[in-house]
PDB file of C-alpha atoms in Angstrom:
ATOM      1  CA  MET A   1     -47.501-114.855  57.106  1.00 90.00           C
ATOM      2  CA  ILE A   2     -44.621-112.388  57.067  1.00 94.00           C
ATOM      3  CA  VAL A   3     -42.941-112.094  53.666  1.00 96.00           C
ATOM      4  CA  LYS A   4     -40.378-109.763  52.130  1.00 97.00           C
ATOM      5  CA  GLN A   5     -41.638-107.200  49.648  1.00 97.00           C
ATOM      6  CA  VAL A   6     -39.344-105.587  47.086  1.00 98.00           C
ATOM      7  CA  THR A   7     -39.979-101.880  46.670  1.00 97.00           C
ATOM      8  CA  VAL A   8     -38.340-100.300  43.662  1.00 97.00           C
ATOM      9  CA  ARG A   9     -38.396 -96.677  42.543  1.00 94.00           C
ATOM     10  CA  VAL A  10     -39.394 -96.543  38.887  1.00 93.00           C
ATOM     11  CA  GLU A  11     -39.606 -93.302  36.947  1.00 89.00           C
ATOM     12  CA  ASN A  12     -43.229 -92.524  36.063  1.00 87.00           C
ATOM     13  CA  LYS A  13     -42.552 -92.424  32.311  1.00 89.00           C
ATOM     14  CA  GLU A  14     -43.610 -94.540  29.384  1.00 92.00           C
ATOM     15  CA  GLY A  15     -41.587 -97.752  29.115  1.00 92.00           C
ATOM     16  CA  LYS A  16     -39.834 -97.516  32.499  1.00 93.00           C
ATOM     17  CA  LEU A  17     -41.927-100.203  34.217  1.00 93.00           C
ATOM     18  CA  LYS A  18     -41.437-102.384  31.142  1.00 95.00           C
ATOM     19  CA  GLU A  19     -37.666-102.111  31.655  1.00 95.00           C
ATOM     20  CA  VAL A  20     -38.029-103.527  35.172  1.00 95.00           C
ATOM     21  CA  MET A  21     -40.328-106.304  33.979  1.00 95.00           C
ATOM     22  CA  ASP A  22     -37.881-107.149  31.160  1.00 97.00           C
ATOM     23  CA  ILE A  23     -35.049-107.479  33.697  1.00 96.00           C
ATOM     24  CA  LEU A  24     -37.145-109.843  35.804  1.00 96.00           C
ATOM     25  CA  ALA A  25     -38.223-111.854  32.746  1.00 96.00           C
ATOM     26  CA  LYS A  26     -34.613-112.287  31.605  1.00 96.00           C
ATOM     27  CA  GLU A  27     -33.806-113.639  35.089  1.00 94.00           C
ATOM     28  CA  ASN A  28     -36.862-115.958  34.870  1.00 94.00           C
ATOM     29  CA  ILE A  29     -38.447-114.300  37.932  1.00 94.00           C
ATOM     30  CA  ASN A  30     -42.226-114.518  38.265  1.00 92.00           C
ATOM     31  CA  VAL A  31     -44.086-111.591  39.832  1.00 93.00           C
ATOM     32  CA  GLU A  32     -46.779-112.890  42.179  1.00 91.00           C
ATOM     33  CA  ALA A  33     -48.272-109.519  43.164  1.00 91.00           C
ATOM     34  CA  LEU A  34     -47.679-105.930  42.141  1.00 93.00           C
ATOM     35  CA  SER A  35     -48.734-102.476  43.308  1.00 94.00           C
ATOM     36  CA  ILE A  36     -47.854 -99.221  41.575  1.00 93.00           C
ATOM     37  CA  ALA A  37     -48.383 -95.712  42.957  1.00 91.00           C
ATOM     38  CA  ASP A  38     -46.544 -92.835  41.305  1.00 89.00           C
ATOM     39  CA  THR A  39     -42.868 -93.863  41.371  1.00 92.00           C
ATOM     40  CA  VAL A  40     -43.244 -96.611  43.992  1.00 94.00           C
ATOM     41  CA  THR A  41     -43.563-100.158  42.671  1.00 95.00           C
ATOM     42  CA  ARG A  42     -44.081-102.898  45.237  1.00 96.00           C
ATOM     43  CA  LEU A  43     -43.475-106.513  44.257  1.00 96.00           C
ATOM     44  CA  ILE A  44     -44.126-109.871  45.853  1.00 95.00           C
ATOM     45  CA  LEU A  45     -42.039-112.579  44.251  1.00 94.00           C
ATOM     46  CA  PRO A  46     -39.922-115.599  45.068  1.00 91.00           C
ATOM     47  CA  ASN A  47     -36.372-114.890  46.283  1.00 93.00           C
ATOM     48  CA  PRO A  48     -36.823-111.186  47.090  1.00 96.00           C
ATOM     49  CA  GLU A  49     -33.192-110.770  48.226  1.00 96.00           C
ATOM     50  CA  GLN A  50     -31.974-112.087  44.856  1.00 94.00           C
ATOM     51  CA  VAL A  51     -34.386-109.783  43.011  1.00 95.00           C
ATOM     52  CA  ALA A  52     -33.198-106.784  45.020  1.00 97.00           C
ATOM     53  CA  GLU A  53     -29.600-107.525  44.045  1.00 96.00           C
ATOM     54  CA  VAL A  54     -30.513-107.966  40.370  1.00 96.00           C
ATOM     55  CA  LEU A  55     -32.329-104.614  40.323  1.00 96.00           C
ATOM     56  CA  ARG A  56     -29.518-102.869  42.206  1.00 97.00           C
ATOM     57  CA  ARG A  57     -27.045-104.101  39.595  1.00 96.00           C
ATOM     58  CA  HIS A  58     -29.237-102.303  37.055  1.00 96.00           C
ATOM     59  CA  LYS A  59     -28.973 -99.088  39.138  1.00 95.00           C
ATOM     60  CA  TYR A  60     -32.483 -99.131  40.650  1.00 95.00           C
ATOM     61  CA  GLN A  61     -33.173 -97.875  44.163  1.00 95.00           C
ATOM     62  CA  VAL A  62     -34.526-100.926  46.022  1.00 97.00           C
ATOM     63  CA  GLU A  63     -35.784-101.637  49.548  1.00 97.00           C
ATOM     64  CA  LEU A  64     -36.837-104.866  51.242  1.00 97.00           C
ATOM     65  CA  THR A  65     -39.761-104.572  53.638  1.00 96.00           C
ATOM     66  CA  ASP A  66     -41.520-107.077  55.877  1.00 97.00           C
ATOM     67  CA  VAL A  67     -45.222-107.202  55.017  1.00 97.00           C
ATOM     68  CA  LEU A  68     -48.034-109.646  55.706  1.00 95.00           C
ATOM     69  CA  ARG A  69     -49.427-111.914  53.002  1.00 93.00           C
ATOM     70  CA  ILE A  70     -52.848-113.090  54.056  1.00 90.00           C
ATOM     71  CA  LYS A  71     -55.826-114.928  52.683  1.00 85.00           C
ATOM     72  CA  ILE A  72     -59.013-113.107  53.501  1.00 78.00           C
ATOM     73  CA  PRO A  73     -62.368-114.864  53.515  1.00 75.00           C
ATOM     74  CA  SER A  74     -64.547-113.869  50.600  1.00 74.00           C
ATOM     75  CA  LYS A  75     -67.537-112.786  52.654  1.00 77.00           C
ATOM     76  CA  ALA A  76     -69.147-109.537  53.674  1.00 81.00           C
ATOM     77  CA  GLY A  77     -67.535-107.947  56.704  1.00 83.00           C
ATOM     78  CA  ALA A  78     -64.348-110.033  56.737  1.00 81.00           C
ATOM     79  CA  LEU A  79     -62.051-107.081  56.040  1.00 84.00           C
ATOM     80  CA  ALA A  80     -64.029-104.812  58.367  1.00 88.00           C
ATOM     81  CA  ASN A  81     -63.693-107.331  61.203  1.00 86.00           C
ATOM     82  CA  MET A  82     -59.943-107.570  60.686  1.00 85.00           C
ATOM     83  CA  LEU A  83     -59.620-103.769  60.734  1.00 89.00           C
ATOM     84  CA  VAL A  84     -61.698-103.555  63.928  1.00 90.00           C
ATOM     85  CA  ALA A  85     -59.334-106.072  65.543  1.00 87.00           C
ATOM     86  CA  PHE A  86     -56.328-104.008  64.407  1.00 91.00           C
ATOM     87  CA  ALA A  87     -57.858-100.787  65.737  1.00 93.00           C
ATOM     88  CA  GLY A  88     -58.518-102.469  69.078  1.00 91.00           C
ATOM     89  CA  GLU A  89     -54.803-103.265  69.341  1.00 92.00           C
ATOM     90  CA  GLY A  90     -53.617 -99.849  68.184  1.00 94.00           C
ATOM     91  CA  ILE A  91     -52.394-101.110  64.804  1.00 95.00           C
ATOM     92  CA  ASN A  92     -52.657 -98.752  61.850  1.00 94.00           C
ATOM     93  CA  LEU A  93     -52.821-100.110  58.310  1.00 93.00           C
ATOM     94  CA  GLU A  94     -50.307 -98.109  56.251  1.00 94.00           C
ATOM     95  CA  TYR A  95     -51.236 -99.656  52.874  1.00 93.00           C
ATOM     96  CA  MET A  96     -52.611-102.785  51.286  1.00 93.00           C
ATOM     97  CA  TYR A  97     -53.163-104.340  47.899  1.00 92.00           C
ATOM     98  CA  ALA A  98     -55.099-107.391  46.835  1.00 86.00           C
ATOM     99  CA  PHE A  99     -54.645-110.039  44.193  1.00 80.00           C
ATOM    100  CA  ALA A 100     -56.278-113.273  43.136  1.00 70.00           C
ATOM    101  CA  THR A 101     -54.542-116.611  42.932  1.00 68.00           C
ATOM    102  CA  GLY A 102     -55.861-119.890  41.626  1.00 63.00           C
ATOM    103  CA  SER A 103     -56.623-120.857  45.213  1.00 64.00           C
ATOM    104  CA  GLY A 104     -58.414-117.717  46.391  1.00 63.00           C
ATOM    105  CA  ASP A 105     -58.072-114.038  47.185  1.00 76.00           C
ATOM    106  CA  GLU A 106     -55.014-112.738  48.979  1.00 87.00           C
ATOM    107  CA  MET A 107     -53.862-109.402  50.323  1.00 90.00           C
ATOM    108  CA  ILE A 108     -50.566-107.785  51.094  1.00 93.00           C
ATOM    109  CA  ILE A 109     -50.822-105.491  54.096  1.00 92.00           C
ATOM    110  CA  TYR A 110     -48.285-103.243  55.742  1.00 94.00           C
ATOM    111  CA  PRO A 111     -49.382-102.523  59.300  1.00 94.00           C
ATOM    112  CA  SER A 112     -47.633-100.161  61.678  1.00 95.00           C
ATOM    113  CA  ASN A 113     -46.509-103.186  63.738  1.00 94.00           C
ATOM    114  CA  VAL A 114     -45.923-106.216  61.496  1.00 95.00           C
ATOM    115  CA  GLU A 115     -45.110-108.709  64.277  1.00 94.00           C
ATOM    116  CA  LYS A 116     -48.097-107.740  66.451  1.00 95.00           C
ATOM    117  CA  ALA A 117     -50.457-107.763  63.453  1.00 94.00           C
ATOM    118  CA  ASN A 118     -49.163-111.187  62.417  1.00 93.00           C
ATOM    119  CA  ARG A 119     -49.878-112.621  65.887  1.00 91.00           C
ATOM    120  CA  LEU A 120     -53.347-111.048  65.877  1.00 90.00           C
ATOM    121  CA  LEU A 121     -54.112-112.430  62.428  1.00 87.00           C
ATOM    122  CA  GLU A 122     -53.036-115.918  63.470  1.00 84.00           C
ATOM    123  CA  GLU A 123     -55.659-115.721  66.244  1.00 78.00           C
ATOM    124  CA  TYR A 124     -58.217-114.126  63.900  1.00 67.00           C
ATOM    125  CA  MET A 125     -57.797-116.784  61.215  1.00 65.00           C
ATOM    126  CA  ASP A 126     -58.164-119.597  63.773  1.00 57.00           C
ATOM    127  CA  GLU A 127     -61.654-118.400  64.735  1.00 51.00           C
TER     128      GLU A 127
END
């Protein structure tokens, strides 16, 4: 499923990520998934457009990006099979991060072609 991801630039210094999390907490916004790499923080949360505006008001650099939120079977080879299918269609996986929910394991993936990858995954998951 295609979802919006909030990407926010956060200085890689002690307490800076806490500032962002405090802003979200004050707005009663729950973070569903999070990835941090250097100064890039990627967030999956409800109402991403609202969150982007809140963070912009606090002078953060924010982007909204379409990504795929998928449930991946918890079995050997499941991820490999998906990547083989992507490779066969000329889709590169730019980045991904995983998280666990109460109902299973999920991943956020950013493929080079979100729409094409989404269609392929719909077929893949039906098998």
